[in-house]
Amino acid sequence: MQTRTISITIFLLVAVAFAAPNAYSQWFGRIHNTIGHWQASADNRGIVFNNDNRGGGLWNTQTLVFGAGLWIGGIINCPTCKKAPVAMSVTYDPNSARTDFVPGSAIYDGASIDSSTTGSLKYQPTLSSSVPASEWPMRLVGQNPSYIDVIPSRQSAGPAYMIGDEDIFTIYKNTDRTFWTPNDTTNVPRFEIRTQIGFWGSGFWSDVVVVKNELIYLGSDTILNPAIALAFDGDIGSGGSAVSNNYLRGFLDSGVNGCMFRSGSKTSPAQPLLGVYFLRGISSTHISDPGLTTLRRWTIYNDPGNSDQRYNFMTSREKDILDTGGAADVRVLLSSMSTTSLLPGDTLHFDYALCGVQPSNSNPFDTTAIVNCGKIITALYQSGQLGSLAVHSNSTAEESITVYPNPAGDECTIVSSSDPIVSIELFNTLGISLDIQTTGNNSRSAWLHLDGRAAGPYYAKINGRYFVKILKR
């Protein structure tokens, strides 16, 4: 599918209206995180981490660059169409950062602002640290994270739901027909996508990003064999520029699914590693998560170009798990395809995570840490513990907790520099609670007993809020 390219250079917290040819008002905004080791941005056109003035999300003083967006595909079944069912895709292009998605269109979506607040753009990206908790759009309704449109209803709907210490929330759609391929509008499915991105401010988690996507199908036709994929471009090199050889390797086992980038450079210092982890595939109330069905790599010169080629590429069920030959421009597709039909009104989910790791100069190609990072994130995600890692009100809380000795023997001491320690809950790396110890005093230090525990990593949750990692010898 060919898309229309729009060049916009608007920055943090600035929303600007611009007109498409038929004067359908569009509202554009981009927002950046403020904590952790990632410098990332997201806008309301479906371009995650990509920025017009820098190559993408940057990690560790610009030594690693990441830009991404979603592909959506399927076989549209339209009995009223003149054509036979055809393959289609709604596309983000990691080669050019072009996208079929746009902010909400006033003419197709009604009011382009929140109905409750004059001048508050519904499709303006939101940073959790810049708004009161009562106005954060994602709320925990019952046990389910839910988007609440009307601002005054948010606080009463339930507590704020955040993934990390600081989140970005953005909405985008492809409902504006002026951005579709001419004379082919009947075969373009309409979606609204809500993306929530979680960042952490300190410790192990400051190198991690988690992205959750909720996709609402707005079309009236059944889509056969639907698929969702993450299309992305990762570059590794000093100063944010790619080195001559970037290698990609997939890892597929019981603990983690996804891939890693590494550099082929043997120069010192060692180049970082990027892990991209698949957490949840295309799924809804009646579509079971089929997992990661396709893992493909390509470069600019063999980019699948049209809808049929892209759909076949994303649903090939191929899994490239070996190192590439060291290309400077490696693109990757992590895809999940279901054989259950997508019905009008379905809400789908597709989640993934990132992790940056700096290996030592003495062992620059050691991938153990990048694999283990993915296993920890995956285990906590699957057990529902990931959201509880967020500190929300204090991004430096983990730094206020000290554990010694660490690695520990049969016991260790946990010290808080601020609040008294009331409780300590111990978790394994699968997110399973092993023990809860209450102190019953007003002290800012407490013993944690590990006798009888196997050697390895554990997590201690302090006062029901702060997580610290402990290694048992």
CSV table of C-alpha atoms in Angstrom, one decimal, residues 24-399:
chain,number,residue,atom,x,y,z
A,24,TYR,CA,-10.3,17.4,7.3
A,25,SER,CA,-8.8,18.9,10.5
A,26,GLN,CA,-6.0,16.8,11.9
A,27,TRP,CA,-4.3,17.3,15.3
A,28,PHE,CA,-0.6,16.3,15.6
A,29,GLY,CA,1.4,15.9,18.8
A,30,ARG,CA,4.6,14.3,19.9
A,31,ILE,CA,5.8,13.6,23.5
A,32,HIS,CA,9.0,12.4,25.1
A,33,ASN,CA,9.7,10.5,28.3
A,34,THR,CA,11.8,12.2,31.0
A,35,ILE,CA,13.2,9.3,33.1
A,36,GLY,CA,15.4,6.2,32.6
A,37,HIS,CA,18.2,5.4,30.2
A,38,TRP,CA,16.0,5.6,27.2
A,39,GLN,CA,15.3,8.8,25.3
A,40,ALA,CA,12.1,8.0,23.5
A,41,SER,CA,9.2,9.7,21.8
A,42,ALA,CA,5.8,8.7,20.5
A,43,ASP,CA,3.3,10.6,18.4
A,44,ASN,CA,-0.3,10.2,17.4
A,45,ARG,CA,0.4,9.0,13.9
A,46,GLY,CA,1.5,5.5,15.0
A,47,ILE,CA,5.3,6.1,14.9
A,48,VAL,CA,6.7,4.8,18.1
A,49,PHE,CA,10.1,6.1,19.2
A,50,ASN,CA,10.8,7.7,15.8
A,51,ASN,CA,11.5,11.5,15.8
A,52,ASP,CA,11.8,13.9,12.9
A,53,ASN,CA,15.0,15.3,14.4
A,54,ARG,CA,16.7,12.1,15.6
A,55,GLY,CA,16.8,8.6,14.4
A,56,GLY,CA,14.5,7.0,16.9
A,57,GLY,CA,14.5,6.0,20.5
A,58,LEU,CA,18.0,6.4,21.9
A,59,TRP,CA,19.5,4.3,24.7
A,60,ASN,CA,22.7,4.9,26.8
A,61,THR,CA,23.9,8.2,25.4
A,62,GLN,CA,22.8,7.5,21.9
A,63,THR,CA,24.7,4.3,21.3
A,64,LEU,CA,21.6,2.4,20.3
A,65,VAL,CA,18.7,3.6,18.1
A,66,PHE,CA,15.3,2.0,17.7
A,67,GLY,CA,12.3,3.1,15.6
A,68,ALA,CA,9.0,1.1,15.3
A,69,GLY,CA,5.4,0.9,14.3
A,70,LEU,CA,2.6,-1.6,13.7
A,71,TRP,CA,1.6,-3.5,10.6
A,72,ILE,CA,-2.0,-4.9,10.5
A,73,GLY,CA,-3.1,-7.3,7.8
A,74,GLY,CA,-5.7,-9.8,6.7
A,75,ILE,CA,-8.0,-11.0,4.0
A,76,ILE,CA,-11.0,-8.8,3.8
A,77,ASN,CA,-14.3,-10.5,3.2
A,78,CYS,CA,-16.6,-7.9,1.8
A,79,PRO,CA,-19.8,-9.5,0.2
A,80,THR,CA,-20.9,-6.1,-1.1
A,81,CYS,CA,-17.5,-5.3,-2.8
A,82,LYS,CA,-17.1,-5.8,-6.5
A,83,LYS,CA,-13.7,-7.4,-6.0
A,84,ALA,CA,-13.0,-10.9,-4.6
A,85,PRO,CA,-11.4,-11.0,-1.1
A,86,VAL,CA,-8.0,-9.5,-1.2
A,87,ALA,CA,-5.0,-9.2,1.0
A,88,MET,CA,-4.6,-5.8,2.7
A,89,SER,CA,-2.3,-4.2,5.2
A,90,VAL,CA,-2.3,-1.0,7.3
A,91,THR,CA,1.4,-0.1,7.3
A,92,TYR,CA,4.2,1.5,9.1
A,93,ASP,CA,7.3,1.6,7.0
A,94,PRO,CA,10.6,1.4,9.0
A,95,ASN,CA,12.6,2.3,6.0
A,96,SER,CA,11.1,5.8,5.6
A,97,ALA,CA,9.0,6.2,8.9
A,98,ARG,CA,5.9,6.7,6.7
A,99,THR,CA,2.6,5.6,8.2
A,100,ASP,CA,-1.0,5.1,7.2
A,101,PHE,CA,-2.1,6.3,10.6
A,102,VAL,CA,-3.2,9.8,11.5
A,103,PRO,CA,-4.6,11.5,14.6
A,104,GLY,CA,-8.4,11.5,14.9
A,105,SER,CA,-10.2,13.3,12.1
A,106,ALA,CA,-12.9,15.8,13.1
A,107,ILE,CA,-15.0,15.0,10.1
A,108,TYR,CA,-15.1,11.2,10.7
A,109,ASP,CA,-14.8,11.0,14.5
A,110,GLY,CA,-17.0,13.8,15.7
A,111,ALA,CA,-15.4,16.4,18.1
A,112,SER,CA,-11.6,16.4,17.9
A,113,ILE,CA,-11.4,17.4,21.6
A,114,ASP,CA,-12.4,15.7,24.8
A,115,SER,CA,-16.1,16.5,25.2
A,116,SER,CA,-15.6,17.6,28.8
A,117,THR,CA,-12.7,20.1,28.4
A,118,THR,CA,-12.5,22.9,26.0
A,119,GLY,CA,-9.2,22.9,24.2
A,120,SER,CA,-8.0,19.6,25.5
A,121,LEU,CA,-7.2,17.4,22.5
A,122,LYS,CA,-8.4,13.9,22.7
A,123,TYR,CA,-5.7,12.8,20.3
A,124,GLN,CA,-2.9,14.7,22.0
A,125,PRO,CA,-0.3,12.2,23.5
A,126,THR,CA,-0.2,12.3,27.3
A,127,LEU,CA,2.7,12.0,29.7
A,128,SER,CA,1.8,10.6,33.1
A,129,SER,CA,4.2,12.9,34.9
A,130,SER,CA,2.6,16.0,33.4
A,131,VAL,CA,-1.0,15.5,34.4
A,132,PRO,CA,-2.7,14.9,37.7
A,133,ALA,CA,-3.3,11.2,38.5
A,134,SER,CA,-7.1,12.0,38.4
A,135,GLU,CA,-6.8,12.9,34.7
A,136,TRP,CA,-4.7,10.0,33.5
A,137,PRO,CA,-6.8,8.4,30.8
A,138,MET,CA,-6.0,4.7,31.6
A,139,ARG,CA,-7.9,3.4,34.7
A,140,LEU,CA,-8.1,0.1,36.4
A,141,VAL,CA,-11.8,-0.8,36.0
A,142,GLY,CA,-12.3,-4.0,38.0
A,143,GLN,CA,-9.2,-5.9,37.1
A,144,ASN,CA,-8.9,-4.6,33.5
A,145,PRO,CA,-7.0,-1.5,32.3
A,146,SER,CA,-9.5,0.6,30.4
A,147,TYR,CA,-9.3,3.9,28.5
A,148,ILE,CA,-11.8,6.5,29.8
A,149,ASP,CA,-12.6,9.2,27.2
A,150,VAL,CA,-14.3,11.9,29.4
A,151,ILE,CA,-11.9,13.5,31.8
A,152,PRO,CA,-14.4,14.0,34.8
A,153,SER,CA,-15.3,10.3,34.6
A,154,ARG,CA,-11.7,9.1,34.9
A,155,GLN,CA,-11.2,9.3,38.6
A,156,SER,CA,-14.5,7.7,39.5
A,157,ALA,CA,-14.0,4.9,37.0
A,158,GLY,CA,-11.1,3.5,39.0
A,159,PRO,CA,-7.5,4.1,40.0
A,160,ALA,CA,-4.9,5.2,37.4
A,161,TYR,CA,-3.3,2.3,35.6
A,162,MET,CA,0.3,2.8,34.6
A,163,ILE,CA,2.9,0.3,33.4
A,164,GLY,CA,6.0,2.0,34.7
A,165,ASP,CA,7.2,4.9,36.8
A,166,GLU,CA,6.3,7.2,33.9
A,167,ASP,CA,4.0,6.3,30.9
A,168,ILE,CA,3.2,7.8,27.5
A,169,PHE,CA,-0.4,7.3,26.2
A,170,THR,CA,-1.4,8.0,22.6
A,171,ILE,CA,-4.3,7.3,20.3
A,172,TYR,CA,-4.1,7.2,16.5
A,173,LYS,CA,-6.4,6.0,13.6
A,174,ASN,CA,-6.5,5.4,9.9
A,175,THR,CA,-10.0,6.7,9.5
A,176,ASP,CA,-9.2,9.7,7.3
A,177,ARG,CA,-9.8,8.5,3.7
A,178,THR,CA,-7.6,11.3,2.3
A,179,PHE,CA,-4.7,9.3,3.4
A,180,TRP,CA,-5.8,6.0,1.7
A,181,THR,CA,-4.7,4.8,-1.7
A,182,PRO,CA,-6.9,6.3,-4.4
A,183,ASN,CA,-9.7,4.1,-5.8
A,184,ASP,CA,-9.0,1.4,-3.2
A,185,THR,CA,-10.9,2.6,-0.1
A,186,THR,CA,-13.2,-0.4,0.0
A,187,ASN,CA,-10.3,-2.7,1.0
A,188,VAL,CA,-8.8,-0.6,3.7
A,189,PRO,CA,-9.9,-1.7,7.2
A,190,ARG,CA,-10.4,1.0,9.8
A,191,PHE,CA,-8.7,0.8,13.2
A,192,GLU,CA,-8.3,3.0,16.3
A,193,ILE,CA,-5.1,2.1,18.2
A,194,ARG,CA,-4.3,3.0,21.8
A,195,THR,CA,-0.7,2.7,22.8
A,196,GLN,CA,0.7,2.9,26.3
A,197,ILE,CA,4.4,2.9,26.9
A,198,GLY,CA,6.0,2.3,30.3
A,199,PHE,CA,9.4,3.6,31.5
A,200,TRP,CA,11.3,3.2,34.8
A,201,GLY,CA,13.6,5.6,36.5
A,202,SER,CA,16.3,3.6,38.2
A,203,GLY,CA,18.0,0.3,38.6
A,204,PHE,CA,17.6,-2.7,36.3
A,205,TRP,CA,14.3,-1.4,34.9
A,206,SER,CA,15.8,1.9,33.7
A,207,ASP,CA,17.1,0.0,30.7
A,208,VAL,CA,13.6,-1.5,29.9
A,209,VAL,CA,10.6,-0.2,27.9
A,210,VAL,CA,7.2,-2.0,27.8
A,211,VAL,CA,4.7,-1.1,25.1
A,212,LYS,CA,1.0,-2.2,25.2
A,213,ASN,CA,-1.2,-1.8,22.1
A,214,GLU,CA,-5.0,-2.0,22.1
A,215,LEU,CA,-6.6,-2.1,18.6
A,216,ILE,CA,-10.3,-1.5,18.0
A,217,TYR,CA,-11.6,-2.7,14.7
A,218,LEU,CA,-14.0,-0.1,13.3
A,219,GLY,CA,-14.9,-1.7,10.0
A,220,SER,CA,-18.1,-3.5,9.1
A,221,ASP,CA,-16.6,-6.5,7.2
A,222,THR,CA,-15.1,-9.7,8.5
A,223,ILE,CA,-11.4,-10.0,8.2
A,224,LEU,CA,-10.0,-13.5,7.6
A,225,ASN,CA,-6.6,-14.6,9.0
A,226,PRO,CA,-5.9,-11.3,10.7
A,227,ALA,CA,-2.3,-10.5,11.7
A,228,ILE,CA,-0.5,-7.8,13.7
A,229,ALA,CA,3.2,-7.2,13.6
A,230,LEU,CA,5.8,-4.9,15.0
A,231,ALA,CA,8.0,-3.6,12.2
A,232,PHE,CA,11.1,-1.9,13.4
A,233,ASP,CA,14.7,-0.8,12.7
A,234,GLY,CA,17.5,-1.1,15.2
A,235,ASP,CA,20.9,0.5,14.7
A,236,ILE,CA,23.9,0.0,17.0
A,237,GLY,CA,26.9,2.3,17.0
A,238,SER,CA,28.6,5.0,18.9
A,239,GLY,CA,26.8,8.4,18.8
A,240,GLY,CA,23.6,6.9,17.5
A,241,SER,CA,25.0,6.1,14.0
A,242,ALA,CA,25.0,2.5,12.7
A,243,VAL,CA,28.3,0.7,12.6
A,244,SER,CA,29.2,-1.2,9.4
A,245,ASN,CA,27.8,-4.5,10.6
A,246,ASN,CA,24.7,-5.0,12.7
A,247,TYR,CA,23.8,-8.6,13.4
A,248,LEU,CA,20.3,-9.9,14.3
A,249,ARG,CA,19.6,-13.1,16.1
A,250,GLY,CA,16.3,-14.5,17.2
A,251,PHE,CA,15.7,-16.4,20.4
A,252,LEU,CA,12.8,-18.7,20.7
A,253,ASP,CA,12.4,-20.9,23.8
A,254,SER,CA,10.1,-21.4,26.8
A,255,GLY,CA,11.4,-18.3,28.6
A,256,VAL,CA,11.5,-15.6,25.9
A,257,ASN,CA,10.5,-14.9,22.3
A,258,GLY,CA,11.9,-12.2,20.1
A,259,CYS,CA,15.3,-11.1,18.8
A,260,MET,CA,18.4,-9.2,19.6
A,261,PHE,CA,20.7,-6.9,17.7
A,262,ARG,CA,24.4,-6.9,18.2
A,263,SER,CA,27.3,-5.2,16.5
A,264,GLY,CA,29.9,-7.0,14.4
A,265,SER,CA,32.5,-4.4,15.3
A,266,LYS,CA,35.5,-5.7,17.3
A,267,THR,CA,36.6,-2.3,18.4
A,268,SER,CA,36.8,-1.1,22.0
A,269,PRO,CA,34.6,-0.1,23.8
A,270,ALA,CA,32.1,-2.9,23.2
A,271,GLN,CA,28.9,-1.9,21.4
A,272,PRO,CA,25.6,-2.4,23.3
A,273,LEU,CA,23.0,-5.1,22.7
A,274,LEU,CA,19.3,-4.5,22.0
A,275,GLY,CA,16.7,-7.0,23.0
A,276,VAL,CA,13.2,-6.9,21.5
A,277,TYR,CA,10.8,-9.2,23.3
A,278,PHE,CA,7.4,-10.4,22.1
A,279,LEU,CA,4.9,-10.5,25.1
A,280,ARG,CA,1.4,-10.9,23.7
A,281,GLY,CA,0.2,-11.7,20.2
A,282,ILE,CA,-3.0,-10.8,18.4
A,283,SER,CA,-5.8,-11.7,20.8
A,284,SER,CA,-9.3,-10.7,21.8
A,285,THR,CA,-12.3,-12.2,23.7
A,286,HIS,CA,-12.7,-14.8,21.0
A,287,ILE,CA,-9.3,-14.9,19.4
A,288,SER,CA,-6.7,-16.9,21.4
A,289,ASP,CA,-3.1,-15.6,21.4
A,290,PRO,CA,-1.3,-17.7,18.8
A,291,GLY,CA,2.0,-16.5,20.0
A,292,LEU,CA,4.9,-15.4,17.7
A,293,THR,CA,4.1,-16.9,14.3
A,294,THR,CA,6.6,-15.0,12.1
A,295,LEU,CA,10.0,-13.5,12.7
A,296,ARG,CA,11.5,-12.0,9.5
A,297,ARG,CA,14.4,-9.8,8.7
A,298,TRP,CA,15.0,-7.7,5.6
A,299,THR,CA,16.9,-4.7,4.3
A,300,ILE,CA,16.0,-1.6,2.3
A,301,TYR,CA,16.7,-3.1,-1.0
A,302,ASN,CA,14.3,-6.0,-0.6
A,303,ASP,CA,11.5,-4.3,1.4
A,304,PRO,CA,8.1,-5.9,0.6
A,305,GLY,CA,6.3,-3.1,-1.2
A,306,ASN,CA,2.6,-3.6,-1.9
A,307,SER,CA,-0.3,-4.9,0.2
A,308,ASP,CA,-0.1,-8.5,-1.1
A,309,GLN,CA,3.6,-8.8,-0.6
A,310,ARG,CA,3.5,-7.3,2.8
A,311,TYR,CA,0.7,-9.5,4.0
A,312,ASN,CA,2.5,-12.6,2.6
A,313,PHE,CA,5.7,-11.5,4.3
A,314,MET,CA,4.1,-10.9,7.7
A,315,THR,CA,2.2,-14.2,7.6
A,316,SER,CA,4.9,-16.4,6.2
A,317,ARG,CA,5.3,-18.3,9.5
A,318,GLU,CA,9.1,-18.2,8.9
A,319,LYS,CA,11.4,-17.7,11.9
A,320,ASP,CA,14.8,-16.3,11.2
A,321,ILE,CA,16.8,-17.3,14.3
A,322,LEU,CA,20.3,-17.3,13.0
A,323,ASP,CA,22.7,-14.3,12.7
A,324,THR,CA,22.4,-12.2,9.6
A,325,GLY,CA,25.4,-11.6,7.5
A,326,GLY,CA,26.2,-8.3,9.1
A,327,ALA,CA,24.1,-5.7,7.2
A,328,ALA,CA,24.1,-2.1,8.2
A,329,ASP,CA,20.4,-1.7,7.7
A,330,VAL,CA,18.6,-4.7,9.2
A,331,ARG,CA,14.8,-4.4,9.5
A,332,VAL,CA,12.7,-6.8,11.5
A,333,LEU,CA,9.1,-8.0,11.7
A,334,LEU,CA,7.7,-9.8,14.7
A,335,SER,CA,4.3,-11.0,13.7
A,336,SER,CA,1.3,-12.9,15.2
A,337,MET,CA,-1.3,-14.3,12.9
A,338,SER,CA,-4.6,-16.0,13.8
A,339,THR,CA,-6.8,-18.3,11.8
A,340,THR,CA,-9.9,-17.0,13.7
A,341,SER,CA,-11.7,-14.3,11.9
A,342,LEU,CA,-11.7,-10.7,13.1
A,343,LEU,CA,-15.2,-9.4,13.6
A,344,PRO,CA,-16.5,-5.8,13.5
A,345,GLY,CA,-16.1,-4.2,17.0
A,346,ASP,CA,-13.3,-6.6,18.1
A,347,THR,CA,-10.7,-5.2,20.4
A,348,LEU,CA,-7.3,-6.8,19.9
A,349,HIS,CA,-4.0,-6.7,21.9
A,350,PHE,CA,-0.4,-6.8,20.9
A,351,ASP,CA,2.4,-6.1,23.5
A,352,TYR,CA,6.2,-6.1,23.4
A,353,ALA,CA,9.2,-4.9,25.4
A,354,LEU,CA,12.8,-3.5,24.9
A,355,CYS,CA,16.0,-3.8,26.9
A,356,GLY,CA,19.4,-2.3,26.3
A,357,VAL,CA,22.5,-4.0,27.7
A,358,GLN,CA,26.1,-2.8,27.7
A,359,PRO,CA,28.5,-5.8,27.6
A,360,SER,CA,32.0,-5.7,29.0
A,361,ASN,CA,35.0,-4.9,26.8
A,362,SER,CA,36.5,-8.3,27.8
A,363,ASN,CA,33.5,-10.2,26.5
A,364,PRO,CA,31.7,-7.9,24.0
A,365,PHE,CA,29.6,-10.7,22.4
A,366,ASP,CA,28.2,-12.2,25.6
A,367,THR,CA,24.4,-12.4,25.1
A,368,THR,CA,23.5,-14.0,28.5
A,369,ALA,CA,22.4,-10.7,30.0
A,370,ILE,CA,20.1,-9.7,27.1
A,371,VAL,CA,18.4,-13.1,27.1
A,372,ASN,CA,18.0,-13.1,30.9
A,373,CYS,CA,16.5,-9.6,30.7
A,374,GLY,CA,13.8,-10.9,28.3
A,375,LYS,CA,13.1,-13.9,30.5
A,376,ILE,CA,12.6,-11.7,33.6
A,377,ILE,CA,10.3,-9.2,31.7
A,378,THR,CA,8.3,-12.1,30.1
A,379,ALA,CA,7.8,-14.0,33.4
A,380,LEU,CA,6.6,-10.9,35.3
A,381,TYR,CA,4.3,-9.9,32.4
A,382,GLN,CA,2.8,-13.4,32.2
A,383,SER,CA,2.2,-13.5,36.0
A,384,GLY,CA,0.6,-10.0,36.0
A,385,GLN,CA,3.3,-8.6,38.2
A,386,LEU,CA,4.8,-6.1,35.7
A,387,GLY,CA,2.5,-3.2,36.5
A,388,SER,CA,3.3,-3.5,40.2
A,389,LEU,CA,6.9,-2.6,39.6
A,390,ALA,CA,5.8,1.0,39.0
A,391,VAL,CA,6.6,3.5,41.7
A,392,HIS,CA,4.6,6.2,40.0
A,393,SER,CA,5.0,9.0,42.5
A,394,ASN,CA,8.8,8.5,43.1
A,395,SER,CA,10.9,7.5,40.2
A,396,THR,CA,14.0,7.3,42.4
A,397,ALA,CA,12.5,5.0,45.0
A,398,GLU,CA,14.6,2.0,44.1
A,399,GLU,CA,17.7,4.1,44.7
